[in-house]
Tab-separated table of C-alpha atoms in Angstrom:
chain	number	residue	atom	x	y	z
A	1298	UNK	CA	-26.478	-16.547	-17.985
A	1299	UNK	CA	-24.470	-14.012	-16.230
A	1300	UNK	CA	-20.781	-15.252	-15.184
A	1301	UNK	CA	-19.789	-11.880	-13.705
A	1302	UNK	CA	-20.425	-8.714	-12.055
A	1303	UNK	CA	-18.073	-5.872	-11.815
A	1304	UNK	CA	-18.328	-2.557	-10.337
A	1305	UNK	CA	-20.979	0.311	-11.573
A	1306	UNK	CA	-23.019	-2.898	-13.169
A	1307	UNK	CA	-20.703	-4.072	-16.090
A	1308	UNK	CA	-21.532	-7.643	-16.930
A	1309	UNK	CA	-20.031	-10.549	-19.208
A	1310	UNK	CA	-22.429	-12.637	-20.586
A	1311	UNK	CA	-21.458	-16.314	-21.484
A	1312	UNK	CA	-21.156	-17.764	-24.628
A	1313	UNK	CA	-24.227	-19.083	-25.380
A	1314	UNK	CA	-25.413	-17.706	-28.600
A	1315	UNK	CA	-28.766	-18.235	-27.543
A	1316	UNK	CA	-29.097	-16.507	-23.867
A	1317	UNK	CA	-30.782	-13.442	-24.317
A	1318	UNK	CA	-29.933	-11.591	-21.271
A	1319	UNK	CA	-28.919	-8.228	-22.008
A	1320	UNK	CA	-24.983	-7.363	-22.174
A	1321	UNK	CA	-25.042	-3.955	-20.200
A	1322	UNK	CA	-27.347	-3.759	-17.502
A	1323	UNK	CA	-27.098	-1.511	-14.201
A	1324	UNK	CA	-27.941	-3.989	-11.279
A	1325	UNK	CA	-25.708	-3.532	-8.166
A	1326	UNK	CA	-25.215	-6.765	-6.136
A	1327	UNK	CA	-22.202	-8.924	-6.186
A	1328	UNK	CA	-23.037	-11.842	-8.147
A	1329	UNK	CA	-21.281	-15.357	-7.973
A	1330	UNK	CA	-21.977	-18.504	-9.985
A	1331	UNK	CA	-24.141	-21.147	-8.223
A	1332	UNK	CA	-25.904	-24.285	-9.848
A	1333	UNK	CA	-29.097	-24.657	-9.433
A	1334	UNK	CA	-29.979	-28.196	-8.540
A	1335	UNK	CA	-33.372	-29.074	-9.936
A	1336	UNK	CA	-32.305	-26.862	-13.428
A	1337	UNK	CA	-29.334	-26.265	-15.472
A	1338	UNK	CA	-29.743	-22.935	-15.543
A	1339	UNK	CA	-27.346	-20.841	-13.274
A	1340	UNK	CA	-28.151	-19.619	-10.256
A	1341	UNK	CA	-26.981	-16.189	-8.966
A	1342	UNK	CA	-26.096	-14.962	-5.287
A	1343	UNK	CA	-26.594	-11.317	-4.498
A	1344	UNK	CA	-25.748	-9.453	-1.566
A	1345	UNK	CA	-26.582	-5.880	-0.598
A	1346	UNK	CA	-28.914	-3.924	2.145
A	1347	UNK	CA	-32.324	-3.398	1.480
A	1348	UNK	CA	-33.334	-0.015	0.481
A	1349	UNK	CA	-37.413	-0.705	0.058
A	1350	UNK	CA	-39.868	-3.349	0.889
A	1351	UNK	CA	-42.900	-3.485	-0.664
A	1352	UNK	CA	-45.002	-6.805	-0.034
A	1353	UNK	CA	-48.397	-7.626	-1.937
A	1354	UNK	CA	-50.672	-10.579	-1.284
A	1355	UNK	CA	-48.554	-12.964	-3.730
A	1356	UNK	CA	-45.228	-11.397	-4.091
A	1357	UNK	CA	-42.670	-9.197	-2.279
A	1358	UNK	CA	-40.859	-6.009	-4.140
A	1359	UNK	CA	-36.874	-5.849	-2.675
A	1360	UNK	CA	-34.756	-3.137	-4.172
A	1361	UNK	CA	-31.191	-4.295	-2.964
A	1362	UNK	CA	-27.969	-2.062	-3.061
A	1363	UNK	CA	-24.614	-2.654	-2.476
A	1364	UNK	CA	-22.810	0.540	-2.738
A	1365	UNK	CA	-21.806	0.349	-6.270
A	1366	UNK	CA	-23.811	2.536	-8.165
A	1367	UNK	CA	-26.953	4.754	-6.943
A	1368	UNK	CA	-29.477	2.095	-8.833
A	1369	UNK	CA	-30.536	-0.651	-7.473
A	1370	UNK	CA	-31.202	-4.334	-8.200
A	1371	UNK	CA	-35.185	-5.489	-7.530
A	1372	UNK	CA	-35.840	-8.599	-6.259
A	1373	UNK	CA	-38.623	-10.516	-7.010
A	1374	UNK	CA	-39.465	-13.074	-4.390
A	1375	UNK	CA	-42.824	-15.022	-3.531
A	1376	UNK	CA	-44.830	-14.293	-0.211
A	1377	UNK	CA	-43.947	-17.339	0.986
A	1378	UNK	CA	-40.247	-15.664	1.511
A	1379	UNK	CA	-41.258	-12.531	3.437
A	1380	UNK	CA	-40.040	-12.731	6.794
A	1381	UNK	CA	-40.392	-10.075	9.832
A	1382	UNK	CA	-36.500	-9.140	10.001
A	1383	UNK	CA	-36.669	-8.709	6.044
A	1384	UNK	CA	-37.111	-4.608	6.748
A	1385	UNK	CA	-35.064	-1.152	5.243
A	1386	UNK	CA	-31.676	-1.109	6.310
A	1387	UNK	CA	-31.542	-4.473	6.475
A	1388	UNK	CA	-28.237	-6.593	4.844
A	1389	UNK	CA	-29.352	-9.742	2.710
A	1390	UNK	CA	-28.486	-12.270	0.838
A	1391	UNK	CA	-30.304	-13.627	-2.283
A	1392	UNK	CA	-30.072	-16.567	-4.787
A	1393	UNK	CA	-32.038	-16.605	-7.637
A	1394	UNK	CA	-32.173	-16.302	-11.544
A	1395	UNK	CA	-31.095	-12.675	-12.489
A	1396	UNK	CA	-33.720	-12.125	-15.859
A	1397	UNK	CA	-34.766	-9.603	-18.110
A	1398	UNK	CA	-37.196	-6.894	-16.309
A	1399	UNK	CA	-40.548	-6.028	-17.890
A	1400	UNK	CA	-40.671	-2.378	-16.977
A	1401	UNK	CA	-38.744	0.039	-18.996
A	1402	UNK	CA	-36.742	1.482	-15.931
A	1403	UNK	CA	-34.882	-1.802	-15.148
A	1404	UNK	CA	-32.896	-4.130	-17.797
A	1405	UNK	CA	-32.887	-6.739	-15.453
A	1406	UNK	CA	-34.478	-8.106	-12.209
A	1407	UNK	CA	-33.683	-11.293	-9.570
A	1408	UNK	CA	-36.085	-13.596	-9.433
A	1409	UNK	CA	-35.576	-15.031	-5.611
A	1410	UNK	CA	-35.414	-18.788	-4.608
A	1411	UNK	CA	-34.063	-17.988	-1.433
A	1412	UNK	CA	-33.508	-14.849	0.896
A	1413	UNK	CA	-30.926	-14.990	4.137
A	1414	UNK	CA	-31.281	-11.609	6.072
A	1415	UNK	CA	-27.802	-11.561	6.762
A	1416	UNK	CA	-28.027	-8.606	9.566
A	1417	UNK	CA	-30.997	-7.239	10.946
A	1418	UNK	CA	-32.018	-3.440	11.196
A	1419	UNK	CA	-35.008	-1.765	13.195
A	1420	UNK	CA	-36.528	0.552	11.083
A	1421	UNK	CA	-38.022	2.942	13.925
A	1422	UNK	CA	-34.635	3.349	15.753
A	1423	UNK	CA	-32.891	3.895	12.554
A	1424	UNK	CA	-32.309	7.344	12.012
A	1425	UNK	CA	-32.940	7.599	8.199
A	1426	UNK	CA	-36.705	7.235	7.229
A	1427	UNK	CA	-37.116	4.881	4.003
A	1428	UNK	CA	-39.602	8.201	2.703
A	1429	UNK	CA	-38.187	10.661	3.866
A	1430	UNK	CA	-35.064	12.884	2.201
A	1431	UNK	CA	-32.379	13.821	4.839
A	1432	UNK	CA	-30.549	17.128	4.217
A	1433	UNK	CA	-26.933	17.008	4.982
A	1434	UNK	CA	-27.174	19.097	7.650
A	1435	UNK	CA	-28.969	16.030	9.572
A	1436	UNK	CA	-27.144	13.010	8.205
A	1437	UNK	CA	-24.055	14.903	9.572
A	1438	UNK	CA	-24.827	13.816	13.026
A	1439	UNK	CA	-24.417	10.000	12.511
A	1440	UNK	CA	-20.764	10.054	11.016
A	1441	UNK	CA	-21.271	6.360	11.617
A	1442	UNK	CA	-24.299	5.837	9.294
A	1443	UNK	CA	-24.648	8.658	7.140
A	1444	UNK	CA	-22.814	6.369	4.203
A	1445	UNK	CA	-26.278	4.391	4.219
A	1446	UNK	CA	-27.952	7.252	2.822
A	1447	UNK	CA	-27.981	7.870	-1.193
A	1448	UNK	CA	-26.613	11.355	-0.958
A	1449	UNK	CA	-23.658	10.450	1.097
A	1450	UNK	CA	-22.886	7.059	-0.648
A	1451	UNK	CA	-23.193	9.354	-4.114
A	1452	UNK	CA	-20.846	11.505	-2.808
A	1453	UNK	CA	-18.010	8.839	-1.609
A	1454	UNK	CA	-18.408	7.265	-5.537
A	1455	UNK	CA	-17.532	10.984	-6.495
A	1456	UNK	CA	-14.860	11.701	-4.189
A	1457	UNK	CA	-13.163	8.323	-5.081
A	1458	UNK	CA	-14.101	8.768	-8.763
A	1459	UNK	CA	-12.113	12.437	-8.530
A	1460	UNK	CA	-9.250	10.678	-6.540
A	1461	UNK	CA	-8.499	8.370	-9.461
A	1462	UNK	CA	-8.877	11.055	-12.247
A	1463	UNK	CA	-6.276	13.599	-10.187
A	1464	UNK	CA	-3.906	10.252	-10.667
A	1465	UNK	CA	-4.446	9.574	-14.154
A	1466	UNK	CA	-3.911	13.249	-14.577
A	1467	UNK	CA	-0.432	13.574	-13.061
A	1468	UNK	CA	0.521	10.001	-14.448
A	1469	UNK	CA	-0.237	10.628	-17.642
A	1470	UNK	CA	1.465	14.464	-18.330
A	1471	UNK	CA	5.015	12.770	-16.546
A	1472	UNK	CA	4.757	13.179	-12.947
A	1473	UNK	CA	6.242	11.400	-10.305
A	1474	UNK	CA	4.089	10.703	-7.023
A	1475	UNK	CA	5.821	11.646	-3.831
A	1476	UNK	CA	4.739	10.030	-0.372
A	1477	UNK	CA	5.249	13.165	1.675
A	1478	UNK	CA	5.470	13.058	5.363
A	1479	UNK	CA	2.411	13.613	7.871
A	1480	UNK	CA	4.944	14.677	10.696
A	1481	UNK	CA	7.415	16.976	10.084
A	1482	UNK	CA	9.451	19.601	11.874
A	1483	UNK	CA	8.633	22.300	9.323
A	1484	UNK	CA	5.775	24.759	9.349
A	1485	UNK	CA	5.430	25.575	5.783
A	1486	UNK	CA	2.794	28.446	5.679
A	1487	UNK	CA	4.552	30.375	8.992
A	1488	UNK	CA	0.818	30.497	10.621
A	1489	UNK	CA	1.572	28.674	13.532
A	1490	UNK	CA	-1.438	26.788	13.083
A	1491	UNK	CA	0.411	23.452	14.073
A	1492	UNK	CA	-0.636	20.003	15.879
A	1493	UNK	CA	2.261	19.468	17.734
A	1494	UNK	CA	2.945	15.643	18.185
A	1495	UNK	CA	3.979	14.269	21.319
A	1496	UNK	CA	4.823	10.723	22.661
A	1497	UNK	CA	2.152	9.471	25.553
A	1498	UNK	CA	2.466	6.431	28.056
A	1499	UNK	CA	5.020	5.852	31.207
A	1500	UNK	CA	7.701	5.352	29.025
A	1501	UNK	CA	7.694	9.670	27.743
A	1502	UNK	CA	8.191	12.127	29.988
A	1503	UNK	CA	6.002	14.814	30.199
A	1504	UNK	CA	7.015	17.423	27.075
A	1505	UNK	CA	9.707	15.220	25.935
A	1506	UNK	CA	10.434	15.331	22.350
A	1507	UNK	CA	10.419	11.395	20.756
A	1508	UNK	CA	12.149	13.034	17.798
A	1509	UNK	CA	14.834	15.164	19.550
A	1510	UNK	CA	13.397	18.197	17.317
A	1511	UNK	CA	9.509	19.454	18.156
A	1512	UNK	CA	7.793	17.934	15.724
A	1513	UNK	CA	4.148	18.619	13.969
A	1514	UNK	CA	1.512	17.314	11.663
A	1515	UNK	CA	2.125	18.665	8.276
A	1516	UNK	CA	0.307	21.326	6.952
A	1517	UNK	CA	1.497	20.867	3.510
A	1518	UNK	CA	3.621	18.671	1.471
A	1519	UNK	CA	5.306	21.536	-0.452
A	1520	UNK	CA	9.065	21.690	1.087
A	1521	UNK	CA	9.424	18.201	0.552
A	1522	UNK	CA	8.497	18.069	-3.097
A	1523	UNK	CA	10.776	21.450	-3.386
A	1524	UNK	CA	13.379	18.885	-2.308
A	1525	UNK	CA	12.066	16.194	-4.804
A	1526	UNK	CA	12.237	18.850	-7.337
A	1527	UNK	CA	15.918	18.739	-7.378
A	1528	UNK	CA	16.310	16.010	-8.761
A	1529	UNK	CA	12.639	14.992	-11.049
A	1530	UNK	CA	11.348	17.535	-13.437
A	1531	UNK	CA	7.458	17.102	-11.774
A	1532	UNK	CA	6.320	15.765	-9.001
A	1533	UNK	CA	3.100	15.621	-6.999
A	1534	UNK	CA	1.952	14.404	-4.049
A	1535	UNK	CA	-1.948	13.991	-2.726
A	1536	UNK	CA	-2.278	13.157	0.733
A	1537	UNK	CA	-4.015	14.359	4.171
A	1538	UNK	CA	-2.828	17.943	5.720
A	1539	UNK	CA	-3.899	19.264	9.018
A	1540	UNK	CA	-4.402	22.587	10.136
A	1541	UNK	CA	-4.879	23.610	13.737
A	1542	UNK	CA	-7.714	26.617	13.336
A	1543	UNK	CA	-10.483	27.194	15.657
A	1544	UNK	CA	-12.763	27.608	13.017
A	1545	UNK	CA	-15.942	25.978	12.937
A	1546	UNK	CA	-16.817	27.512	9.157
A	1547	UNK	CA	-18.174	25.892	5.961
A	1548	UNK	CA	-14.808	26.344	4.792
A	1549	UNK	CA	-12.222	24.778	7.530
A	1550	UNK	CA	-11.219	21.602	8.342
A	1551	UNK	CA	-8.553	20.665	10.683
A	1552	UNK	CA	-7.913	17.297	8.528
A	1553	UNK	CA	-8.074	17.630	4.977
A	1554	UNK	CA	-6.658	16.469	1.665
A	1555	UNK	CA	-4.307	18.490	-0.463
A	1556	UNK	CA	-3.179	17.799	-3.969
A	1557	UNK	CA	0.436	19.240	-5.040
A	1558	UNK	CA	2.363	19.568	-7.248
A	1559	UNK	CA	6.028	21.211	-8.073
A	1560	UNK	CA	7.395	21.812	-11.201
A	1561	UNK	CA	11.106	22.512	-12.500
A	1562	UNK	CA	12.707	24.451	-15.001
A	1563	UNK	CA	9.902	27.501	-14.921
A	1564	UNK	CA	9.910	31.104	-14.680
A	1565	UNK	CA	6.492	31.586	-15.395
A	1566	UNK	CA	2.848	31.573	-13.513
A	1567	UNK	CA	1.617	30.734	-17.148
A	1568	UNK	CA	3.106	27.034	-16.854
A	1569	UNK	CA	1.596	26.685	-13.005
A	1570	UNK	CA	-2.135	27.877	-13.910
A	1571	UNK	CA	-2.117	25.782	-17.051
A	1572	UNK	CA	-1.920	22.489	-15.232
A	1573	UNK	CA	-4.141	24.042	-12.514
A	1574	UNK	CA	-7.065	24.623	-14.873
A	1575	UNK	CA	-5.900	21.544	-17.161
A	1576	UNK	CA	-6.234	19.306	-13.992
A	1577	UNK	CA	-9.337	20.844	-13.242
A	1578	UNK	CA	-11.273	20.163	-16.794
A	1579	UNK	CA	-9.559	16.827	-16.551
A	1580	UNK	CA	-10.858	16.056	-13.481
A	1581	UNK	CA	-13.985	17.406	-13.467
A	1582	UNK	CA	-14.473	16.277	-17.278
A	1583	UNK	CA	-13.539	12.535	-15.778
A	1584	UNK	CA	-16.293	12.389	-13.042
A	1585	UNK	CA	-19.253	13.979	-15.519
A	1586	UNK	CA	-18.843	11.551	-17.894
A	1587	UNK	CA	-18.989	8.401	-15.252
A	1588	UNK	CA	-20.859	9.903	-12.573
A	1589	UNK	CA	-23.931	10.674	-13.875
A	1590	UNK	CA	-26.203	9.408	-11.967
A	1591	UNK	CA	-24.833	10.616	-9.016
A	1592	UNK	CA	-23.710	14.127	-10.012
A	1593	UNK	CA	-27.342	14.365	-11.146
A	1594	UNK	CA	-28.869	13.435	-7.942
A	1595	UNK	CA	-27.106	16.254	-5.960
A	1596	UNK	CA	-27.705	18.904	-8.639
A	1597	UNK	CA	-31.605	18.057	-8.977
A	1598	UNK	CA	-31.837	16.901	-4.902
A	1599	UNK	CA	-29.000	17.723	-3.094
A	1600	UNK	CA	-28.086	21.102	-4.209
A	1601	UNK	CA	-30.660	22.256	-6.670
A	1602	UNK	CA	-29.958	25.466	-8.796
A	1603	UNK	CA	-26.516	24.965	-8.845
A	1604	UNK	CA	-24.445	26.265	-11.223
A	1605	UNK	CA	-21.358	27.636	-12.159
A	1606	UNK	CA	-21.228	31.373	-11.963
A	1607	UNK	CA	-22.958	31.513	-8.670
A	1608	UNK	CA	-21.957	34.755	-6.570
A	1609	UNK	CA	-18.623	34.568	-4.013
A	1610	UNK	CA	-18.849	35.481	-0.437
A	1611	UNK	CA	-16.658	38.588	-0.248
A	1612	UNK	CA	-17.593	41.508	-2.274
A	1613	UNK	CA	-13.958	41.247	-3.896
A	1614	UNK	CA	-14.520	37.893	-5.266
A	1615	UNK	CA	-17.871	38.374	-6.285
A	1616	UNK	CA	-16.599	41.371	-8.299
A	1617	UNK	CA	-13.523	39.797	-9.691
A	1618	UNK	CA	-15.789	36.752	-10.732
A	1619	UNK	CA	-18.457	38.630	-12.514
A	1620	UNK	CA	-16.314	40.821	-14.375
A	1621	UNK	CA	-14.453	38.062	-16.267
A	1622	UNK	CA	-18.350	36.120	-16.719
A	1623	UNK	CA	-19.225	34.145	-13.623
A	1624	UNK	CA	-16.369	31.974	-14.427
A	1625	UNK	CA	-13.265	30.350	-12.393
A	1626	UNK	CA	-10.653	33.076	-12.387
A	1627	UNK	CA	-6.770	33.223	-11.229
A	1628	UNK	CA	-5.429	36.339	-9.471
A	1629	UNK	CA	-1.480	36.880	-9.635
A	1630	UNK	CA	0.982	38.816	-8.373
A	1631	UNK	CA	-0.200	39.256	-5.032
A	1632	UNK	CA	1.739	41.923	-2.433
A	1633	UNK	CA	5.091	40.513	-1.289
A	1634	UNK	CA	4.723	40.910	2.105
A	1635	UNK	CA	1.414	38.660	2.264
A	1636	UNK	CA	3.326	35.675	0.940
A	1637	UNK	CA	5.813	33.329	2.224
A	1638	UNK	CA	9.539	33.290	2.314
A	1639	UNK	CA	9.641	30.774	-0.326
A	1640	UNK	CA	8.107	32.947	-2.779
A	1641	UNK	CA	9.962	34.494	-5.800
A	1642	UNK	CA	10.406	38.219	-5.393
A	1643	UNK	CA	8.979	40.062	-8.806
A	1644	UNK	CA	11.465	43.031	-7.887
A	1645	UNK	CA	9.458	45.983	-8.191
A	1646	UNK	CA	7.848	44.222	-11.805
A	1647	UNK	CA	5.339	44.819	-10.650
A	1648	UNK	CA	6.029	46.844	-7.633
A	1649	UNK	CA	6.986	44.684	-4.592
A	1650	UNK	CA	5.328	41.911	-5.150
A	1651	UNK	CA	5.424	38.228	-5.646
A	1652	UNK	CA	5.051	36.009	-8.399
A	1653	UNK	CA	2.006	34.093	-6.682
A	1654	UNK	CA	-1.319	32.863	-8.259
A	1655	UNK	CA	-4.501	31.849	-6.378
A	1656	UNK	CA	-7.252	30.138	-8.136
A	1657	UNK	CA	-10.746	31.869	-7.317
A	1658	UNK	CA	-13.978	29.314	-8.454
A	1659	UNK	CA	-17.743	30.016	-7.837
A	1660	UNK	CA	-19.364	29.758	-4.304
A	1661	UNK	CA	-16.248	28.524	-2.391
A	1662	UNK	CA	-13.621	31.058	-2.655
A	1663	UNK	CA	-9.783	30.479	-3.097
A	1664	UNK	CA	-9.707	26.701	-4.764
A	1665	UNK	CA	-5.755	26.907	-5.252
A	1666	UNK	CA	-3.126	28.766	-4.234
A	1667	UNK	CA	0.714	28.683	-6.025
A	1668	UNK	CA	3.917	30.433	-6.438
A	1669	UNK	CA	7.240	30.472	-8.186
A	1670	UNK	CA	9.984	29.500	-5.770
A	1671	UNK	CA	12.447	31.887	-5.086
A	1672	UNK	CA	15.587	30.064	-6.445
A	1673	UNK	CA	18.140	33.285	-6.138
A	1674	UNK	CA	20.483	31.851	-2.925
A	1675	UNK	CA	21.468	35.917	-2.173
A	1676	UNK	CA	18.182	37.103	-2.077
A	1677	UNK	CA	17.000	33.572	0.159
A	1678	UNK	CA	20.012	34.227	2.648
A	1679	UNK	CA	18.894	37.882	3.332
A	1680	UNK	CA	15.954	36.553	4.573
A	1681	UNK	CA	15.945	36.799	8.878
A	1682	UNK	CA	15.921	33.223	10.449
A	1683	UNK	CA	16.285	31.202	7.210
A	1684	UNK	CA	19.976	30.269	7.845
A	1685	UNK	CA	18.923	28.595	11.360
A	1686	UNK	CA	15.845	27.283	10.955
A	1687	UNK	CA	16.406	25.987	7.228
A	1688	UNK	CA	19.398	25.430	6.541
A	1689	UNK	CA	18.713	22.991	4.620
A	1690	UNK	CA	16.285	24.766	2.285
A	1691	UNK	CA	19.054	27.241	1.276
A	1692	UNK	CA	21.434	24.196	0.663
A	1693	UNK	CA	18.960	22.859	-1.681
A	1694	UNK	CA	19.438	26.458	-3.774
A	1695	UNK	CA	23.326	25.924	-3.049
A	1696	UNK	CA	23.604	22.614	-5.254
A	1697	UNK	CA	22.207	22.810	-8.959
A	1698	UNK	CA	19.328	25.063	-8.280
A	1699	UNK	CA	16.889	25.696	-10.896
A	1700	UNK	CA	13.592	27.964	-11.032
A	1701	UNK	CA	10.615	26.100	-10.170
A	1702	UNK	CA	7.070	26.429	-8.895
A	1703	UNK	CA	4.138	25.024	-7.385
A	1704	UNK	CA	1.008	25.291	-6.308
A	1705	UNK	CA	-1.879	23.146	-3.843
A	1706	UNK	CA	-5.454	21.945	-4.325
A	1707	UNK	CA	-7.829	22.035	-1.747
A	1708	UNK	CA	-9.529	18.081	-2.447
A	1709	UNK	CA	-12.385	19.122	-0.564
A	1710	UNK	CA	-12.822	22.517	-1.747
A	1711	UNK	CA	-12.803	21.112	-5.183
A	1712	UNK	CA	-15.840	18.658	-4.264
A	1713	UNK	CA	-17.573	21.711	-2.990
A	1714	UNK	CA	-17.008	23.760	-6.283
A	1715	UNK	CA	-18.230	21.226	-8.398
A	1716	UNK	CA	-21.282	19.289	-6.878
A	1717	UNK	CA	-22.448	22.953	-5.194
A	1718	UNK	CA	-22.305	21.832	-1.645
A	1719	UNK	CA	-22.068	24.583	1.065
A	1720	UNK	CA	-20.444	23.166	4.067
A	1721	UNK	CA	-16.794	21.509	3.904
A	1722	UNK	CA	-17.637	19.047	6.340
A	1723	UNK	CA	-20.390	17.462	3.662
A	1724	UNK	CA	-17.536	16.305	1.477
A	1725	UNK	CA	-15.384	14.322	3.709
A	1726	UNK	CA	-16.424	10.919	5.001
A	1727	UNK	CA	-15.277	11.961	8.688
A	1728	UNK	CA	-14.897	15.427	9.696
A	1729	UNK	CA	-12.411	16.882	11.852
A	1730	UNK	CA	-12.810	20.265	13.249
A	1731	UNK	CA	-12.425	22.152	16.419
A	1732	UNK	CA	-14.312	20.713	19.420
A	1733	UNK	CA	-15.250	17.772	17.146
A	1734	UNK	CA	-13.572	14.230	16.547
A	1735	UNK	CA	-16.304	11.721	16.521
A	1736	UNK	CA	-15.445	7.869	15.906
């Protein structure tokens, strides 16, 4: 007699020594606790959207889903319950007896008493066939529905899967999680690729600045953690960055999420690529082991041949790659003059450049990018337009400075590297690029 159903199918079974229903079992739909009034057995309600129909002259085959997991619960119901609007796509809602499944593929199937349809759904006007496998490329152009499909509901379970591990991660080695501002009157990377944000309505006038100072979606959290990093050891923050870049490539989004992280009390790259690659395997590690399922379907369907080690796009990365063994590799100490001002100037060791780090991984490219922070105040101040424009920044190497470092993760990058899908805009439940804001 099943009491409960939690996510990705784990069920308690009551305490009655002699129900044999099995205690782990993979079925989807939400199940509540309902008497049955002719029997004292219990009754349980499911609730899902129908992903196949298959009716024979005595009884009708439902596989129900309700998001949970890629498997699905069958429903067994008599003919006498088939009804017209009972199609794929559909969203139902069954009571029966949930009981041990003959075939070998299913612990457990619901044997129906009753079937609501709970919402209707054509099957010729909707856009996903129930034989047919979409490509990403076409599900892309219903934003609104492509979460119906398998691939794309695999792919949310992953990216919220990889959301929680990045959390356990940072939680568990010490760090603190910083809620960094999505407007801010800082441009960190000094690209100019800013959304600038401005007030609307009769109220504003036209160009008037609602914050006194012009003022911008962030394009990264880093300043603000440098700031946190004054006064916490580590801290990290994980949150959405924008990016304004007419770019339409597999790579670019203008809305995307960026872990980062800042740590104190370093002079070394060494201690910033450990926790990159430590958070990586920790990570990736995390979602292998309870993903299956759904890592497997885009690796045999989705993106078959896959594998780590696959050739970069520039001839550079490809080279770099395949001389340490097709695997992820970091490259530091890149020219000073490419980086930042907030980078920390290796003075001539080596020769003018800056100790920076970028993570290169198989078939996307740059994964993450880092740096020490220059913490020197005299070499900070020499710096043209830092004593306007950030004060502030040299104030915070003014009062009980200390070497530090950081570095950011591209979330969606990261999806890319390790499910092997080509285009950005596959890993991201609603894409933002240029010309392109739907819903």
């Amino acid at each position: 007699h099943i009491l409960f159903c939690g996510s990705r199918g784990r069920m308690r079974i009551c305490g009655n020594k002699k129900c044999d229903t099995p205690s782990s079992i993979s079925p989807t739909c939400k199940l509540s606790r309902k008497k049955n009034s002719n029997q004292s057995e219990l009754c349980t309600v499911g609730t899902g959207w129908v992903r196949s129909v298959r009716a024979q002259k005595a009884n009708v085959f439902l596989h129900v889903n309700d998001g949970s997991s890629l498997q699905s619960l069958q429903v067994v119901a008599s003919s006498e319950l088939s009804d017209p609007l009972l199609t794929f796509g559909s969203a139902v809602e069954v009571t029966g007896i949930l009981k041990k499944s003959p075939h070998t593929k299913q612990p457990v199937e619901l044997d129906a008493k009753q079937i609501n349809v709970v919402g209707e759904c054509n099957p010729v006007d909707f856009p996903f066939k129930i034989k047919e496998r979409h490509g990403l490329e076409y599900i892309r152009q219903f934003p609104h529905l492509r979460c119906r499909t398998n691939a794309f509901s695999s792919l949310l379970r992953l990216r919220s899967e990889a959301t929680a591990a990045i959390h356990s991660y940072f939680k568990d080695n010490g760090f603190v999680e910083i809620n960094t501002p999505i407007i801010t009157s800082n441009d960190c990377e000094g690209a100019g690729e800013l959304f600038q944000v401005e007030p609307s309505g009769p109220d504003y006038a036209e160009g008037e600045n609602f914050f006194s100072v012009p003022a911008y979606l962030t394009v990264s959290g880093q300043l603000h953690l440098e700031v946190m990093s004054g006064a916490f050891s580590k801290v990290y923050t994980f949150g959405p960055t924008f990016r304004a870049e007419n770019s339409q490539s597999r790579r670019h989004l203008a809305e995307f999420y960026m872990v980062e992280a800042e740590i104190s009390f370093t002079q070394s790259l060494e201690d910033l690529t450990k926790v990159m690659e430590d958070m990586f395997r920790f990570a990736t590690e995390h979602v292998l082991a309870h993903c299956v399922e759904d890592v497997d379907l885009f690796h045999k369907h989705v993106t078959p041949g896959h594998r780590w080690g696959c050739d970069l796009k520039t001839e550079h990365e490809k080279y770099l790659v395949k001389h340490c063994g097709n695997i992820p590799v970091f490259v530091t100490d890149y020219p000073y003059d490419l980086k930042p001002f907030y980078a920390r100037d290796n003075q001539n060791h080596p020769e003018r450049t800056a100790a920076a780090v970028d993570l290169l991984v198989p078939g996307v490219g740059e994964l993450c990018g880092g740096s020490l922070r220059e913490e020197r105040l005299n070499l900070l101040s020499a710096r043209a337009g830092l004593n306007d424009v950030y004060s502030w920044y040299l104030d915070l190497r003014r009062f009980g400075s200390v070497p530090h470092g950081g570095f950011g993760l591209g979330f969606e990058r990261y999806l890319q590297c390790i499910l092997g899908v080509d285009n950005i805009k596959d890993v991201v439940p609603f894409p933002r690029f240029s010309h392109s804001c739907l819903l």
